[in-house]
Amino acid sequence: MKPVPLDELPVHQAPLSMARVASTDKNFYDRYYFNAHDRTGERFLVLGLGIYPNLGVIDAFATVRSGDRQWAVRFSDAYEAGTLRTEVGGFRIEVIEPLQKLRVVCEHESLSFDLVWEGSFPATLEERHILDAGPRSILDATRFAQVGSWSGSLTFDGDELLVDPGTWMGSRDRSWGIRPVGDADPAGRLGEEPTGGHWWTYAPLRFDDYSLLVIVQESPDGHRTLNHATRAFADGRVEQLGWPRIEITYRSGTREPESARLHLTTSDGAPLVVDVQTLGSVSLTVGAGYGGDPEWQHGQWKGRDWSSATEYDLTDPGIVGRLPYSTVDHIARVTCEGSVGYGLFEHAVMGRHDPSGFTGWLDLAP
């Protein structure tokens, strides 16, 4: 193996060339995720770019929902190790000011945009995210999150929209580590001894004076395996908010959260209650390439210089029937102590979850 340009810089974290990552796990990944909306729930854009060094793949996606229609574009190519490449096909990310300002561009006839992200509060480093399946950790990752605003333009369905930072906002994250990517691993023992369920809530929320980040992951019996609740201020202070308790009202006949209440605790022991109303949503299994998307999965080898585009009718029974088995990103309108904010309420309740009253994979909310 030859040295690569990054080896010139003092950035090494292991006794390896920067052409290699320390883990040999095929599922090592390094990813950007963003969402954008105009606070109405009428339009919702979700996008991301990922690098999979041990698979030799770089890919990206963008999907926008308006009403019951959704447009998605995907790009994939070979990844050349040891570079700072954040561009694939017609999609690219430019880091203008690390942890604060980025530009994201997508050029495709079905969906295009030229957007600049500006962080509203400092990025928050999350607790390490680990998810076990039997004897193995299938997810072991680090991530930081941030809320912010957008400016630029967005074009889909033949219409160009001006993206005004006074209206358009969203959240983003950067994560890296191990998670299922590319072609599925053999089921092995887990094919006969499945975990039975997964419950997940992820909520980066923005108010005028601070941002909140709440993360809860639980096993089917309600045992908590990830817990994070913090409030970040513009001056860099981060306040821990205890052990969150979450009440969710599911829409009848679905597993979709209609509203939620987050019970937090300030550093002096006072209760802090956040009420959540969900607006528009995007399922990460529809066009976005996350687990369960039947068209394309992150990290899959699709050949060099590959792209695709799809328009979806979200009333299609085949898509509706997929939702109870997917992670869904919801635009959230939130209130806390009289203040109104907006953000992301990402939620999944797959299979059994005793505290929510779900007993298996098929039952829905009454």
PDB file of C-alpha atoms in Angstrom, residues 34-198:
ATOM      1  CA  PHE A  34     -29.334  16.837   7.444  1.00  0.00           C
ATOM      2  CA  ASN A  35     -33.004  17.794   7.392  1.00  0.00           C
ATOM      3  CA  ALA A  36     -34.723  21.036   6.361  1.00  0.00           C
ATOM      4  CA  HIS A  37     -38.277  22.368   6.638  1.00  0.00           C
ATOM      5  CA  ASP A  38     -40.223  25.640   6.638  1.00  0.00           C
ATOM      6  CA  ARG A  39     -41.989  24.926   9.992  1.00  0.00           C
ATOM      7  CA  THR A  40     -45.375  24.369   8.332  1.00  0.00           C
ATOM      8  CA  GLY A  41     -45.128  20.600   7.876  1.00  0.00           C
ATOM      9  CA  GLU A  42     -45.945  21.014   4.186  1.00  0.00           C
ATOM     10  CA  ARG A  43     -42.408  20.400   2.896  1.00  0.00           C
ATOM     11  CA  PHE A  44     -39.706  18.237   4.418  1.00  0.00           C
ATOM     12  CA  LEU A  45     -36.243  17.609   2.940  1.00  0.00           C
ATOM     13  CA  VAL A  46     -33.930  14.872   4.279  1.00  0.00           C
ATOM     14  CA  LEU A  47     -30.456  14.263   2.861  1.00  0.00           C
ATOM     15  CA  GLY A  48     -27.122  12.665   3.640  1.00  0.00           C
ATOM     16  CA  LEU A  49     -23.746  11.444   2.436  1.00  0.00           C
ATOM     17  CA  GLY A  50     -21.830   8.417   3.671  1.00  0.00           C
ATOM     18  CA  ILE A  51     -18.400   6.862   3.217  1.00  0.00           C
ATOM     19  CA  TYR A  52     -17.777   3.133   3.770  1.00  0.00           C
ATOM     20  CA  PRO A  53     -13.991   2.660   3.618  1.00  0.00           C
ATOM     21  CA  ASN A  54     -13.934  -1.123   4.033  1.00  0.00           C
ATOM     22  CA  LEU A  55     -16.524  -1.516   1.276  1.00  0.00           C
ATOM     23  CA  GLY A  56     -14.860   1.012  -1.026  1.00  0.00           C
ATOM     24  CA  VAL A  57     -18.132   2.915  -1.475  1.00  0.00           C
ATOM     25  CA  ILE A  58     -19.266   6.536  -1.190  1.00  0.00           C
ATOM     26  CA  ASP A  59     -22.937   7.403  -1.614  1.00  0.00           C
ATOM     27  CA  ALA A  60     -25.516  10.127  -1.001  1.00  0.00           C
ATOM     28  CA  PHE A  61     -29.264  10.668  -1.091  1.00  0.00           C
ATOM     29  CA  ALA A  62     -31.811  13.459  -0.962  1.00  0.00           C
ATOM     30  CA  THR A  63     -35.554  13.114  -0.594  1.00  0.00           C
ATOM     31  CA  VAL A  64     -38.267  15.744  -0.260  1.00  0.00           C
ATOM     32  CA  ARG A  65     -41.900  15.280   0.699  1.00  0.00           C
ATOM     33  CA  SER A  66     -44.787  17.591  -0.190  1.00  0.00           C
ATOM     34  CA  GLY A  67     -48.257  16.370   0.718  1.00  0.00           C
ATOM     35  CA  ASP A  68     -48.676  12.749  -0.334  1.00  0.00           C
ATOM     36  CA  ARG A  69     -45.880  12.859  -2.901  1.00  0.00           C
ATOM     37  CA  GLN A  70     -42.175  12.367  -2.373  1.00  0.00           C
ATOM     38  CA  TRP A  71     -39.156  12.662  -4.662  1.00  0.00           C
ATOM     39  CA  ALA A  72     -35.812  10.951  -4.059  1.00  0.00           C
ATOM     40  CA  VAL A  73     -32.436  10.863  -5.795  1.00  0.00           C
ATOM     41  CA  ARG A  74     -29.469   8.623  -4.940  1.00  0.00           C
ATOM     42  CA  PHE A  75     -25.837   8.635  -6.031  1.00  0.00           C
ATOM     43  CA  SER A  76     -23.096   6.028  -5.508  1.00  0.00           C
ATOM     44  CA  ASP A  77     -19.511   5.509  -6.658  1.00  0.00           C
ATOM     45  CA  ALA A  78     -16.213   3.905  -5.748  1.00  0.00           C
ATOM     46  CA  TYR A  79     -14.467   5.555  -2.791  1.00  0.00           C
ATOM     47  CA  GLU A  80     -10.763   6.260  -3.097  1.00  0.00           C
ATOM     48  CA  ALA A  81      -9.295   5.978   0.398  1.00  0.00           C
ATOM     49  CA  GLY A  82      -7.173   8.594   2.072  1.00  0.00           C
ATOM     50  CA  THR A  83      -8.829  11.669   0.574  1.00  0.00           C
ATOM     51  CA  LEU A  84     -11.141  14.342   1.916  1.00  0.00           C
ATOM     52  CA  ARG A  85     -13.713  13.674  -0.789  1.00  0.00           C
ATOM     53  CA  THR A  86     -17.279  14.623   0.138  1.00  0.00           C
ATOM     54  CA  GLU A  87     -18.697  14.545  -3.370  1.00  0.00           C
ATOM     55  CA  VAL A  88     -20.437  11.817  -5.323  1.00  0.00           C
ATOM     56  CA  GLY A  89     -22.233  12.259  -8.629  1.00  0.00           C
ATOM     57  CA  GLY A  90     -24.280  15.438  -8.531  1.00  0.00           C
ATOM     58  CA  PHE A  91     -24.120  15.710  -4.722  1.00  0.00           C
ATOM     59  CA  ARG A  92     -21.458  17.467  -2.670  1.00  0.00           C
ATOM     60  CA  ILE A  93     -20.846  18.892   0.788  1.00  0.00           C
ATOM     61  CA  GLU A  94     -18.475  21.801   1.396  1.00  0.00           C
ATOM     62  CA  VAL A  95     -17.297  22.530   4.948  1.00  0.00           C
ATOM     63  CA  ILE A  96     -17.036  26.318   5.085  1.00  0.00           C
ATOM     64  CA  GLU A  97     -16.517  26.618   8.859  1.00  0.00           C
ATOM     65  CA  PRO A  98     -16.198  23.363  10.822  1.00  0.00           C
ATOM     66  CA  LEU A  99     -19.013  22.751  13.321  1.00  0.00           C
ATOM     67  CA  GLN A 100     -20.824  25.881  12.163  1.00  0.00           C
ATOM     68  CA  LYS A 101     -21.322  26.473   8.432  1.00  0.00           C
ATOM     69  CA  LEU A 102     -21.612  24.044   5.499  1.00  0.00           C
ATOM     70  CA  ARG A 103     -22.852  24.173   1.917  1.00  0.00           C
ATOM     71  CA  VAL A 104     -24.794  21.262   0.415  1.00  0.00           C
ATOM     72  CA  VAL A 105     -25.434  21.011  -3.341  1.00  0.00           C
ATOM     73  CA  CYS A 106     -27.506  18.509  -5.302  1.00  0.00           C
ATOM     74  CA  GLU A 107     -27.756  18.640  -9.074  1.00  0.00           C
ATOM     75  CA  HIS A 108     -30.367  16.358 -10.611  1.00  0.00           C
ATOM     76  CA  GLU A 109     -33.287  17.033 -12.940  1.00  0.00           C
ATOM     77  CA  SER A 110     -35.727  15.452 -10.455  1.00  0.00           C
ATOM     78  CA  LEU A 111     -34.512  17.277  -7.338  1.00  0.00           C
ATOM     79  CA  SER A 112     -31.882  19.978  -6.936  1.00  0.00           C
ATOM     80  CA  PHE A 113     -30.765  22.485  -4.325  1.00  0.00           C
ATOM     81  CA  ASP A 114     -27.954  24.803  -3.328  1.00  0.00           C
ATOM     82  CA  LEU A 115     -28.213  25.320   0.427  1.00  0.00           C
ATOM     83  CA  VAL A 116     -26.047  26.774   3.190  1.00  0.00           C
ATOM     84  CA  TRP A 117     -26.361  25.490   6.753  1.00  0.00           C
ATOM     85  CA  GLU A 118     -25.679  27.807   9.688  1.00  0.00           C
ATOM     86  CA  GLY A 119     -25.598  26.351  13.206  1.00  0.00           C
ATOM     87  CA  SER A 120     -27.787  28.198  15.729  1.00  0.00           C
ATOM     88  CA  PHE A 121     -26.130  26.688  18.811  1.00  0.00           C
ATOM     89  CA  PRO A 122     -22.907  24.725  19.366  1.00  0.00           C
ATOM     90  CA  ALA A 123     -22.838  21.122  18.198  1.00  0.00           C
ATOM     91  CA  THR A 124     -23.495  18.643  21.008  1.00  0.00           C
ATOM     92  CA  LEU A 125     -21.535  15.407  21.350  1.00  0.00           C
ATOM     93  CA  GLU A 126     -23.908  12.558  22.176  1.00  0.00           C
ATOM     94  CA  GLU A 127     -23.440   9.568  24.425  1.00  0.00           C
ATOM     95  CA  ARG A 128     -21.785   6.677  22.625  1.00  0.00           C
ATOM     96  CA  HIS A 129     -24.444   4.715  20.753  1.00  0.00           C
ATOM     97  CA  ILE A 130     -24.330   0.946  21.166  1.00  0.00           C
ATOM     98  CA  LEU A 131     -26.994  -1.530  20.084  1.00  0.00           C
ATOM     99  CA  ASP A 132     -26.588  -5.249  20.733  1.00  0.00           C
ATOM    100  CA  ALA A 133     -28.196  -8.093  18.821  1.00  0.00           C
ATOM    101  CA  GLY A 134     -27.524 -11.298  20.727  1.00  0.00           C
ATOM    102  CA  PRO A 135     -23.796 -11.688  21.430  1.00  0.00           C
ATOM    103  CA  ARG A 136     -22.731  -8.963  19.006  1.00  0.00           C
ATOM    104  CA  SER A 137     -22.880  -5.179  18.911  1.00  0.00           C
ATOM    105  CA  ILE A 138     -24.366  -4.340  15.529  1.00  0.00           C
ATOM    106  CA  LEU A 139     -24.086  -0.607  16.201  1.00  0.00           C
ATOM    107  CA  ASP A 140     -21.201   1.106  17.983  1.00  0.00           C
ATOM    108  CA  ALA A 141     -20.932   4.737  16.949  1.00  0.00           C
ATOM    109  CA  THR A 142     -20.180   8.291  17.978  1.00  0.00           C
ATOM    110  CA  ARG A 143     -22.290  11.239  16.840  1.00  0.00           C
ATOM    111  CA  PHE A 144     -22.686  14.954  17.314  1.00  0.00           C
ATOM    112  CA  ALA A 145     -25.901  16.871  16.661  1.00  0.00           C
ATOM    113  CA  GLN A 146     -26.758  20.489  15.919  1.00  0.00           C
ATOM    114  CA  VAL A 147     -29.815  22.626  15.162  1.00  0.00           C
ATOM    115  CA  GLY A 148     -29.631  25.502  12.718  1.00  0.00           C
ATOM    116  CA  SER A 149     -31.098  27.406   9.774  1.00  0.00           C
ATOM    117  CA  TRP A 150     -30.899  27.160   5.975  1.00  0.00           C
ATOM    118  CA  SER A 151     -30.545  29.619   3.111  1.00  0.00           C
ATOM    119  CA  GLY A 152     -30.434  29.133  -0.660  1.00  0.00           C
ATOM    120  CA  SER A 153     -32.800  27.493  -3.142  1.00  0.00           C
ATOM    121  CA  LEU A 154     -34.642  24.187  -3.550  1.00  0.00           C
ATOM    122  CA  THR A 155     -36.214  22.902  -6.789  1.00  0.00           C
ATOM    123  CA  PHE A 156     -38.535  19.907  -7.204  1.00  0.00           C
ATOM    124  CA  ASP A 157     -41.646  19.083  -9.222  1.00  0.00           C
ATOM    125  CA  GLY A 158     -40.747  21.958 -11.553  1.00  0.00           C
ATOM    126  CA  ASP A 159     -40.936  24.662  -8.864  1.00  0.00           C
ATOM    127  CA  GLU A 160     -38.022  26.614  -7.394  1.00  0.00           C
ATOM    128  CA  LEU A 161     -38.361  27.721  -3.770  1.00  0.00           C
ATOM    129  CA  LEU A 162     -36.373  30.438  -2.058  1.00  0.00           C
ATOM    130  CA  VAL A 163     -35.060  29.053   1.225  1.00  0.00           C
ATOM    131  CA  ASP A 164     -35.110  31.930   3.715  1.00  0.00           C
ATOM    132  CA  PRO A 165     -33.129  31.425   6.953  1.00  0.00           C
ATOM    133  CA  GLY A 166     -35.813  33.358   8.834  1.00  0.00           C
ATOM    134  CA  THR A 167     -38.212  30.502   8.116  1.00  0.00           C
ATOM    135  CA  TRP A 168     -36.273  27.419   7.082  1.00  0.00           C
ATOM    136  CA  MET A 169     -34.542  25.436   9.813  1.00  0.00           C
ATOM    137  CA  GLY A 170     -33.603  21.891  10.680  1.00  0.00           C
ATOM    138  CA  SER A 171     -31.075  19.673  12.385  1.00  0.00           C
ATOM    139  CA  ARG A 172     -28.013  17.750  11.352  1.00  0.00           C
ATOM    140  CA  ASP A 173     -25.659  15.131  12.705  1.00  0.00           C
ATOM    141  CA  ARG A 174     -22.277  13.611  11.977  1.00  0.00           C
ATOM    142  CA  SER A 175     -21.752  10.017  12.998  1.00  0.00           C
ATOM    143  CA  TRP A 176     -19.055   7.406  12.523  1.00  0.00           C
ATOM    144  CA  GLY A 177     -18.313   3.904  13.737  1.00  0.00           C
ATOM    145  CA  ILE A 178     -20.070   0.579  13.114  1.00  0.00           C
ATOM    146  CA  ARG A 179     -23.655   0.113  11.936  1.00  0.00           C
ATOM    147  CA  PRO A 180     -25.305  -2.261   9.436  1.00  0.00           C
ATOM    148  CA  VAL A 181     -24.504  -1.045   5.920  1.00  0.00           C
ATOM    149  CA  GLY A 182     -24.163  -2.573   2.475  1.00  0.00           C
ATOM    150  CA  ASP A 183     -25.446  -6.063   1.844  1.00  0.00           C
ATOM    151  CA  ALA A 184     -26.896  -7.799   4.891  1.00  0.00           C
ATOM    152  CA  ASP A 185     -24.753 -10.069   7.036  1.00  0.00           C
ATOM    153  CA  PRO A 186     -25.803 -13.732   7.359  1.00  0.00           C
ATOM    154  CA  ALA A 187     -28.566 -14.087   9.966  1.00  0.00           C
ATOM    155  CA  GLY A 188     -26.876 -17.005  11.688  1.00  0.00           C
ATOM    156  CA  ARG A 189     -28.074 -17.591  15.232  1.00  0.00           C
ATOM    157  CA  LEU A 190     -30.157 -14.398  15.209  1.00  0.00           C
ATOM    158  CA  GLY A 191     -32.358 -15.953  12.541  1.00  0.00           C
ATOM    159  CA  GLU A 192     -33.652 -18.351  15.216  1.00  0.00           C
ATOM    160  CA  GLU A 193     -33.248 -16.043  18.232  1.00  0.00           C
ATOM    161  CA  PRO A 194     -34.337 -12.547  17.107  1.00  0.00           C
ATOM    162  CA  THR A 195     -34.253  -9.622  19.518  1.00  0.00           C
ATOM    163  CA  GLY A 196     -38.043  -9.174  19.360  1.00  0.00           C
ATOM    164  CA  GLY A 197     -38.202  -5.419  19.057  1.00  0.00           C
ATOM    165  CA  HIS A 198     -36.571  -1.995  19.118  1.00  0.00           C
TER     166      HIS A 198
END
